[in-house]
């Protein structure tokens, strides 16, 4: 150090540290005896608590595994039954495998999540009870937090619950044509929160399940194909009826229309009678989702039958050699005031004589 003798760090530390208090052998033996007696008094409680917690966890895990496996087997059985029905002659008419699969998987996912939450939540509370922890404040806090989360995420909860009930009630599924109010189209995917629809122009609509207030399913049960045939009022109604019935009968005997038609094609009668036309309504019960195809084919066959029978539809091309009668007034000029020599217009347009001009 400047101005003095150098001092080592070890000497300085020895000078500042207090002198340790010596521990006697009797004191050490007394401390060891107290620790051993404390361990001896509490080891049975520790062992009992540890075994209890271990038993709770083992039972909870085994129960959760058993429940999930049972739900998985139930879903696989539902899918196998759907595939077996699809392989039959009428399976394609009654079962949509993809719709059945998505519906069963969604239900299984919800049930598995609910079962896991209940089992593991109960096991956690039992573990906390094994540690002698008062659960009343914890449950009260959880209730308050649940209410707060419920108010903050009420839209999410509404969407989730609506999706669960829609799936359980089988209101619609993949492949159905639905009108959901806010959007319409073919169902592409059914989720617990959002339903995907493909519109007529190919767009994808993401519709929240909580916003769907009403559903019009066009693919459940059966559909009705309606065709209007408009002909001239001078045509024979009995002949027109016979032509339509013949076209419908030939269509019902051919594939695949024999499966898509679920009833005879009916001629309901006249739906409109005007001075220059009359409309005949034709209706048929069809397979759900096949209405448009049946209507197009029915129009095609009716038009061919009417052409072969010489019956014209209103707005059709005139038959060869048939011309509209000429209008007799087409070549007549419009009446003019100058055609009469006594009219004021003719008198005003007549030139003055020379005698009048010389005056």
CSV table of N, CA and C in Angstrom, one decimal, residues 211-334:
chain,number,residue,atom,x,y,z
A,211,UNK,N,-74.2,-17.6,-35.7
A,211,UNK,CA,-74.9,-16.6,-36.5
A,211,UNK,C,-76.0,-17.2,-37.3
A,212,UNK,N,-76.1,-18.5,-37.4
A,212,UNK,CA,-77.1,-19.2,-38.2
A,212,UNK,C,-78.4,-19.3,-37.3
A,213,UNK,N,-79.4,-18.6,-37.7
A,213,UNK,CA,-80.7,-18.5,-37.0
A,213,UNK,C,-81.7,-19.5,-37.6
A,214,UNK,N,-81.5,-19.9,-38.9
A,214,UNK,CA,-82.4,-20.9,-39.5
A,214,UNK,C,-81.7,-21.5,-40.6
A,215,UNK,N,-82.1,-22.8,-40.9
A,215,UNK,CA,-81.4,-23.6,-41.9
A,215,UNK,C,-82.5,-24.2,-42.8
A,216,UNK,N,-82.3,-24.0,-44.1
A,216,UNK,CA,-83.1,-24.7,-45.1
A,216,UNK,C,-82.3,-25.7,-45.8
A,217,UNK,N,-82.5,-27.0,-45.5
A,217,UNK,CA,-81.7,-28.1,-46.0
A,217,UNK,C,-82.5,-28.6,-47.3
A,218,UNK,N,-81.8,-28.5,-48.4
A,218,UNK,CA,-82.4,-28.9,-49.7
A,218,UNK,C,-82.0,-30.3,-50.1
A,219,UNK,N,-81.3,-31.0,-49.2
A,219,UNK,CA,-80.8,-32.4,-49.6
A,219,UNK,C,-81.3,-33.5,-48.6
A,220,UNK,N,-82.2,-33.2,-47.8
A,220,UNK,CA,-82.8,-34.2,-46.9
A,220,UNK,C,-84.1,-34.7,-47.3
A,221,UNK,N,-84.4,-35.9,-47.2
A,221,UNK,CA,-85.7,-36.5,-47.5
A,221,UNK,C,-85.8,-36.7,-49.0
A,222,UNK,N,-86.5,-35.8,-49.7
A,222,UNK,CA,-86.6,-35.9,-51.2
A,222,UNK,C,-86.8,-34.4,-51.7
A,223,UNK,N,-86.6,-34.3,-53.0
A,223,UNK,CA,-86.8,-33.0,-53.7
A,223,UNK,C,-87.9,-33.1,-54.8
A,224,UNK,N,-88.3,-32.0,-55.3
A,224,UNK,CA,-89.3,-32.0,-56.3
A,224,UNK,C,-88.8,-31.3,-57.5
A,225,UNK,N,-88.8,-32.0,-58.7
A,225,UNK,CA,-88.4,-31.4,-59.9
A,225,UNK,C,-89.7,-30.9,-60.7
A,226,UNK,N,-89.7,-29.6,-61.0
A,226,UNK,CA,-90.9,-29.0,-61.6
A,226,UNK,C,-90.4,-28.4,-63.0
A,227,UNK,N,-91.2,-28.7,-64.0
A,227,UNK,CA,-90.9,-28.3,-65.4
A,227,UNK,C,-92.2,-27.7,-66.0
A,228,UNK,N,-92.1,-26.5,-66.5
A,228,UNK,CA,-93.2,-25.8,-67.2
A,228,UNK,C,-93.0,-25.9,-68.7
A,229,UNK,N,-94.1,-26.4,-69.4
A,229,UNK,CA,-94.1,-26.5,-70.8
A,229,UNK,C,-95.1,-25.5,-71.4
A,230,UNK,N,-94.6,-24.6,-72.2
A,230,UNK,CA,-95.5,-23.5,-72.7
A,230,UNK,C,-95.7,-23.7,-74.2
A,231,UNK,N,-97.0,-23.9,-74.6
A,231,UNK,CA,-97.3,-24.2,-76.0
A,231,UNK,C,-98.4,-23.2,-76.4
A,232,UNK,N,-98.7,-23.2,-77.7
A,232,UNK,CA,-99.8,-22.3,-78.2
A,232,UNK,C,-101.2,-22.7,-77.7
A,233,UNK,N,-102.1,-21.8,-77.5
A,233,UNK,CA,-103.4,-22.2,-77.0
A,233,UNK,C,-104.2,-23.0,-77.9
A,234,UNK,N,-103.8,-23.1,-79.2
A,234,UNK,CA,-104.6,-23.9,-80.2
A,234,UNK,C,-104.2,-25.3,-80.2
A,235,UNK,N,-103.2,-25.7,-79.4
A,235,UNK,CA,-102.8,-27.1,-79.4
A,235,UNK,C,-103.8,-28.0,-78.7
A,236,UNK,N,-103.8,-29.3,-79.1
A,236,UNK,CA,-104.7,-30.3,-78.4
A,236,UNK,C,-104.1,-30.7,-77.1
A,237,UNK,N,-104.8,-30.4,-76.0
A,237,UNK,CA,-104.3,-30.7,-74.7
A,237,UNK,C,-104.1,-32.2,-74.4
A,238,UNK,N,-105.0,-33.0,-74.9
A,238,UNK,CA,-104.8,-34.5,-74.8
A,238,UNK,C,-103.6,-35.0,-75.5
A,239,UNK,N,-103.3,-34.5,-76.7
A,239,UNK,CA,-102.1,-34.9,-77.4
A,239,UNK,C,-100.8,-34.4,-76.7
A,240,UNK,N,-100.8,-33.2,-76.2
A,240,UNK,CA,-99.7,-32.7,-75.4
A,240,UNK,C,-99.5,-33.6,-74.2
A,241,UNK,N,-100.5,-33.9,-73.5
A,241,UNK,CA,-100.4,-34.8,-72.3
A,241,UNK,C,-99.8,-36.1,-72.6
A,242,UNK,N,-100.3,-36.7,-73.7
A,242,UNK,CA,-99.8,-38.0,-74.1
A,242,UNK,C,-98.3,-38.0,-74.5
A,243,UNK,N,-97.9,-36.9,-75.2
A,243,UNK,CA,-96.4,-36.8,-75.5
A,243,UNK,C,-95.6,-36.6,-74.3
A,244,UNK,N,-96.0,-35.8,-73.3
A,244,UNK,CA,-95.3,-35.7,-72.1
A,244,UNK,C,-95.2,-37.0,-71.3
A,245,UNK,N,-96.3,-37.7,-71.2
A,245,UNK,CA,-96.3,-38.9,-70.4
A,245,UNK,C,-95.4,-40.0,-71.1
A,246,UNK,N,-95.4,-40.0,-72.4
A,246,UNK,CA,-94.5,-41.0,-73.1
A,246,UNK,C,-93.0,-40.6,-72.9
A,247,UNK,N,-92.7,-39.4,-72.9
A,247,UNK,CA,-91.3,-39.0,-72.6
A,247,UNK,C,-90.9,-39.3,-71.2
A,248,UNK,N,-91.8,-39.1,-70.3
A,248,UNK,CA,-91.5,-39.3,-68.9
A,248,UNK,C,-91.3,-40.8,-68.6
A,249,UNK,N,-92.2,-41.7,-69.2
A,249,UNK,CA,-92.1,-43.1,-69.0
A,249,UNK,C,-90.8,-43.7,-69.6
A,250,UNK,N,-90.4,-43.2,-70.8
A,250,UNK,CA,-89.1,-43.7,-71.3
A,250,UNK,C,-87.9,-43.2,-70.5
A,251,UNK,N,-88.0,-42.1,-69.8
A,251,UNK,CA,-86.9,-41.6,-69.0
A,251,UNK,C,-86.9,-42.4,-67.7
A,252,UNK,N,-88.0,-42.8,-67.1
A,252,UNK,CA,-88.1,-43.6,-65.9
A,252,UNK,C,-87.5,-45.0,-66.1
A,253,UNK,N,-87.5,-45.5,-67.3
A,253,UNK,CA,-87.0,-46.9,-67.5
A,253,UNK,C,-85.5,-47.0,-67.8
A,254,UNK,N,-84.8,-45.8,-67.9
A,254,UNK,CA,-83.4,-45.8,-68.3
A,254,UNK,C,-82.6,-45.5,-67.0
A,255,UNK,N,-81.3,-45.9,-67.1
A,255,UNK,CA,-80.4,-45.6,-66.0
A,255,UNK,C,-79.7,-44.2,-66.4
A,256,UNK,N,-79.3,-43.4,-65.4
A,256,UNK,CA,-79.5,-43.6,-63.9
A,256,UNK,C,-80.8,-43.0,-63.4
A,257,UNK,N,-81.7,-42.6,-64.4
A,257,UNK,CA,-82.9,-41.9,-64.0
A,257,UNK,C,-83.9,-42.8,-63.2
A,258,UNK,N,-83.8,-44.1,-63.4
A,258,UNK,CA,-84.7,-45.0,-62.7
A,258,UNK,C,-84.4,-45.0,-61.2
A,259,UNK,N,-83.2,-44.6,-60.8
A,259,UNK,CA,-82.9,-44.5,-59.3
A,259,UNK,C,-83.1,-43.1,-58.8
A,260,UNK,N,-82.9,-42.1,-59.7
A,260,UNK,CA,-83.1,-40.7,-59.2
A,260,UNK,C,-84.5,-40.3,-59.2
A,261,UNK,N,-85.4,-40.9,-59.9
A,261,UNK,CA,-86.8,-40.7,-59.8
A,261,UNK,C,-87.5,-41.5,-58.8
A,262,UNK,N,-88.0,-40.9,-57.7
A,262,UNK,CA,-88.6,-41.6,-56.6
A,262,UNK,C,-90.1,-41.7,-56.7
A,263,UNK,N,-90.7,-41.4,-57.9
A,263,UNK,CA,-92.1,-41.4,-58.1
A,263,UNK,C,-92.4,-41.2,-59.5
A,264,UNK,N,-93.6,-41.4,-59.9
A,264,UNK,CA,-94.0,-41.2,-61.3
A,264,UNK,C,-94.0,-39.7,-61.7
A,265,UNK,N,-93.7,-39.4,-62.9
A,265,UNK,CA,-93.8,-38.0,-63.4
A,265,UNK,C,-95.3,-37.7,-63.6
A,266,UNK,N,-95.8,-36.6,-63.0
A,266,UNK,CA,-97.2,-36.3,-63.0
A,266,UNK,C,-97.4,-35.0,-63.8
A,267,UNK,N,-98.4,-35.0,-64.7
A,267,UNK,CA,-98.8,-33.8,-65.4
A,267,UNK,C,-99.9,-33.1,-64.5
A,268,UNK,N,-99.5,-32.1,-63.9
A,268,UNK,CA,-100.5,-31.5,-62.9
A,268,UNK,C,-101.6,-30.7,-63.6
A,269,UNK,N,-101.4,-30.2,-64.8
A,269,UNK,CA,-102.4,-29.5,-65.5
A,269,UNK,C,-101.9,-28.1,-65.9
A,270,UNK,N,-102.9,-27.3,-66.2
A,270,UNK,CA,-102.5,-25.9,-66.7
A,270,UNK,C,-102.3,-25.0,-65.5
A,271,UNK,N,-101.2,-24.4,-65.5
A,271,UNK,CA,-100.8,-23.4,-64.5
A,271,UNK,C,-101.1,-22.0,-64.9
A,272,UNK,N,-101.2,-21.8,-66.3
A,272,UNK,CA,-101.4,-20.4,-66.8
A,272,UNK,C,-102.0,-20.5,-68.2
A,273,UNK,N,-103.0,-19.7,-68.5
A,273,UNK,CA,-103.6,-19.6,-69.8
A,273,UNK,C,-103.7,-18.2,-70.2
A,274,UNK,N,-103.0,-17.8,-71.3
A,274,UNK,CA,-103.0,-16.5,-71.9
A,274,UNK,C,-103.6,-16.5,-73.3
A,275,UNK,N,-103.7,-15.3,-73.9
A,275,UNK,CA,-104.2,-15.2,-75.2
A,275,UNK,C,-103.3,-15.9,-76.2
A,276,UNK,N,-102.0,-15.8,-76.0
A,276,UNK,CA,-101.1,-16.3,-77.0
A,276,UNK,C,-100.3,-17.6,-76.5
A,277,UNK,N,-100.6,-18.1,-75.3
A,277,UNK,CA,-99.8,-19.2,-74.8
A,277,UNK,C,-100.6,-19.9,-73.7
A,278,UNK,N,-100.2,-21.1,-73.4
A,278,UNK,CA,-100.7,-21.8,-72.2
A,278,UNK,C,-99.6,-22.6,-71.6
A,279,UNK,N,-99.5,-22.7,-70.3
A,279,UNK,CA,-98.4,-23.4,-69.6
A,279,UNK,C,-98.9,-24.6,-68.9
A,280,UNK,N,-98.2,-25.7,-69.1
A,280,UNK,CA,-98.5,-27.0,-68.5
A,280,UNK,C,-97.5,-27.3,-67.5
A,281,UNK,N,-97.8,-27.6,-66.2
A,281,UNK,CA,-96.9,-27.9,-65.1
A,281,UNK,C,-96.7,-29.4,-65.0
A,282,UNK,N,-95.4,-29.8,-65.0
A,282,UNK,CA,-95.0,-31.2,-64.9
A,282,UNK,C,-94.2,-31.3,-63.6
A,283,UNK,N,-94.4,-32.3,-62.8
A,283,UNK,CA,-93.7,-32.5,-61.5
A,283,UNK,C,-93.4,-33.9,-61.3
A,284,UNK,N,-92.2,-34.1,-60.5
A,284,UNK,CA,-91.8,-35.5,-60.2
A,284,UNK,C,-91.0,-35.4,-58.9
A,285,UNK,N,-91.1,-36.4,-58.0
A,285,UNK,CA,-90.4,-36.6,-56.8
A,285,UNK,C,-89.0,-37.2,-57.1
A,286,UNK,N,-87.9,-36.6,-56.7
A,286,UNK,CA,-86.6,-37.1,-57.0
A,286,UNK,C,-85.7,-37.3,-55.8
A,287,UNK,N,-84.6,-37.9,-56.0
A,287,UNK,CA,-83.6,-38.1,-55.0
A,287,UNK,C,-83.1,-36.7,-54.5
A,288,UNK,N,-82.8,-36.5,-53.2
A,288,UNK,CA,-82.3,-35.2,-52.8
A,288,UNK,C,-81.0,-34.9,-53.4
A,289,UNK,N,-80.9,-33.7,-53.9
A,289,UNK,CA,-79.6,-33.2,-54.5
A,289,UNK,C,-79.6,-33.5,-56.0
A,290,UNK,N,-80.6,-34.2,-56.6
A,290,UNK,CA,-80.6,-34.5,-58.0
A,290,UNK,C,-81.7,-33.8,-58.7
A,291,UNK,N,-82.2,-32.8,-58.2
A,291,UNK,CA,-83.4,-32.1,-58.7
A,291,UNK,C,-83.0,-31.4,-60.1
A,292,UNK,N,-81.9,-30.7,-60.1
A,292,UNK,CA,-81.6,-29.9,-61.3
A,292,UNK,C,-81.3,-30.8,-62.5
A,293,UNK,N,-80.6,-31.9,-62.2
A,293,UNK,CA,-80.3,-32.9,-63.3
A,293,UNK,C,-81.5,-33.5,-63.9
A,294,UNK,N,-82.5,-33.9,-63.0
A,294,UNK,CA,-83.7,-34.5,-63.5
A,294,UNK,C,-84.5,-33.4,-64.3
A,295,UNK,N,-84.6,-32.2,-63.9
A,295,UNK,CA,-85.3,-31.2,-64.6
A,295,UNK,C,-84.7,-31.0,-66.0
A,296,UNK,N,-83.4,-30.9,-66.1
A,296,UNK,CA,-82.7,-30.7,-67.4
A,296,UNK,C,-83.0,-31.9,-68.4
A,297,UNK,N,-82.9,-33.1,-67.9
A,297,UNK,CA,-83.2,-34.3,-68.7
A,297,UNK,C,-84.7,-34.3,-69.1
A,298,UNK,N,-85.5,-34.0,-68.2
A,298,UNK,CA,-87.0,-34.0,-68.5
A,298,UNK,C,-87.3,-33.0,-69.6
A,299,UNK,N,-86.8,-31.8,-69.5
A,299,UNK,CA,-87.0,-30.8,-70.5
A,299,UNK,C,-86.5,-31.2,-71.9
A,300,UNK,N,-85.3,-31.9,-71.9
A,300,UNK,CA,-84.7,-32.4,-73.1
A,300,UNK,C,-85.7,-33.4,-73.8
A,301,UNK,N,-86.1,-34.3,-73.0
A,301,UNK,CA,-87.0,-35.4,-73.6
A,301,UNK,C,-88.3,-34.8,-74.0
A,302,UNK,N,-88.9,-33.9,-73.2
A,302,UNK,CA,-90.2,-33.4,-73.6
A,302,UNK,C,-90.1,-32.5,-74.9
A,303,UNK,N,-89.0,-31.8,-75.0
A,303,UNK,CA,-88.8,-31.0,-76.2
A,303,UNK,C,-88.7,-31.9,-77.5
A,304,UNK,N,-87.9,-33.0,-77.4
A,304,UNK,CA,-87.8,-33.9,-78.5
A,304,UNK,C,-89.1,-34.5,-78.8
A,305,UNK,N,-89.9,-34.9,-77.8
A,305,UNK,CA,-91.2,-35.5,-78.1
A,305,UNK,C,-92.2,-34.5,-78.8
A,306,UNK,N,-92.2,-33.3,-78.3
A,306,UNK,CA,-93.0,-32.3,-78.9
A,306,UNK,C,-92.6,-32.0,-80.4
A,307,UNK,N,-91.3,-32.0,-80.7
A,307,UNK,CA,-90.9,-31.8,-82.0
A,307,UNK,C,-91.3,-32.9,-82.9
A,308,UNK,N,-91.2,-34.1,-82.4
A,308,UNK,CA,-91.6,-35.3,-83.3
A,308,UNK,C,-93.1,-35.3,-83.5
A,309,UNK,N,-93.9,-34.8,-82.6
A,309,UNK,CA,-95.3,-34.8,-82.7
A,309,UNK,C,-95.8,-33.5,-83.5
A,310,UNK,N,-94.9,-32.6,-83.9
A,310,UNK,CA,-95.3,-31.4,-84.6
A,310,UNK,C,-95.9,-30.4,-83.7
A,311,UNK,N,-95.7,-30.4,-82.4
A,311,UNK,CA,-96.2,-29.4,-81.5
A,311,UNK,C,-95.2,-28.4,-81.2
A,312,UNK,N,-95.5,-27.1,-81.5
A,312,UNK,CA,-94.6,-26.1,-81.3
A,312,UNK,C,-94.7,-25.5,-79.9
A,313,UNK,N,-93.6,-25.2,-79.3
A,313,UNK,CA,-93.6,-24.4,-78.0
A,313,UNK,C,-93.5,-22.9,-78.4
A,314,UNK,N,-94.0,-22.1,-77.5
A,314,UNK,CA,-94.0,-20.7,-77.7
A,314,UNK,C,-92.6,-20.2,-77.7
A,315,UNK,N,-92.3,-19.4,-78.7
A,315,UNK,CA,-91.0,-18.9,-78.9
A,315,UNK,C,-90.0,-19.7,-79.7
A,316,UNK,N,-90.5,-20.9,-80.2
A,316,UNK,CA,-89.7,-21.7,-81.0
A,316,UNK,C,-89.5,-21.2,-82.4
A,317,UNK,N,-88.6,-21.9,-83.2
A,317,UNK,CA,-88.4,-21.5,-84.5
A,317,UNK,C,-89.5,-22.0,-85.4
A,318,UNK,N,-90.0,-21.1,-86.3
A,318,UNK,CA,-91.2,-21.5,-87.1
A,318,UNK,C,-90.8,-22.7,-88.0
A,319,UNK,N,-91.8,-23.6,-88.2
A,319,UNK,CA,-91.6,-24.8,-89.1
A,319,UNK,C,-91.2,-24.4,-90.5
A,320,UNK,N,-90.5,-25.3,-91.2
A,320,UNK,CA,-90.1,-25.0,-92.6
A,320,UNK,C,-91.4,-24.9,-93.5
A,321,UNK,N,-91.4,-23.8,-94.3
A,321,UNK,CA,-92.5,-23.6,-95.2
A,321,UNK,C,-93.6,-22.8,-94.6
A,322,UNK,N,-93.5,-22.6,-93.3
A,322,UNK,CA,-94.5,-21.8,-92.6
A,322,UNK,C,-94.1,-20.4,-92.4
A,323,UNK,N,-94.8,-19.4,-93.0
A,323,UNK,CA,-94.4,-18.0,-92.9
A,323,UNK,C,-95.6,-17.3,-92.3
A,324,UNK,N,-95.2,-16.3,-91.6
A,324,UNK,CA,-96.3,-15.4,-91.0
A,324,UNK,C,-97.0,-14.6,-92.1
A,325,UNK,N,-98.3,-14.4,-91.9
A,325,UNK,CA,-99.1,-13.7,-92.9
A,325,UNK,C,-98.6,-12.2,-93.0
A,326,UNK,N,-98.5,-11.7,-94.2
A,326,UNK,CA,-98.1,-10.4,-94.4
A,326,UNK,C,-99.1,-9.4,-93.9
A,327,UNK,N,-98.6,-8.3,-93.3
A,327,UNK,CA,-99.5,-7.3,-92.8
A,327,UNK,C,-100.0,-6.4,-93.9
A,328,UNK,N,-101.3,-6.4,-94.2
A,328,UNK,CA,-101.8,-5.6,-95.4
A,328,UNK,C,-101.6,-4.2,-95.3
A,329,UNK,N,-101.3,-3.7,-94.1
A,329,UNK,CA,-101.1,-2.2,-93.9
A,329,UNK,C,-99.7,-1.8,-93.9
A,330,UNK,N,-98.8,-2.9,-94.2
A,330,UNK,CA,-97.4,-2.5,-94.1
A,330,UNK,C,-96.9,-1.6,-95.3
A,331,UNK,N,-97.6,-1.7,-96.5
A,331,UNK,CA,-97.2,-0.9,-97.6
A,331,UNK,C,-98.0,0.4,-97.7
A,332,UNK,N,-98.8,0.7,-96.8
A,332,UNK,CA,-99.6,1.9,-96.9
A,332,UNK,C,-98.9,3.0,-96.2
A,333,UNK,N,-98.9,4.2,-96.9
A,333,UNK,CA,-98.3,5.4,-96.3
A,333,UNK,C,-99.2,6.0,-95.2
A,334,UNK,N,-98.6,6.7,-94.4
A,334,UNK,CA,-99.3,7.4,-93.3
A,334,UNK,C,-100.2,8.5,-93.9
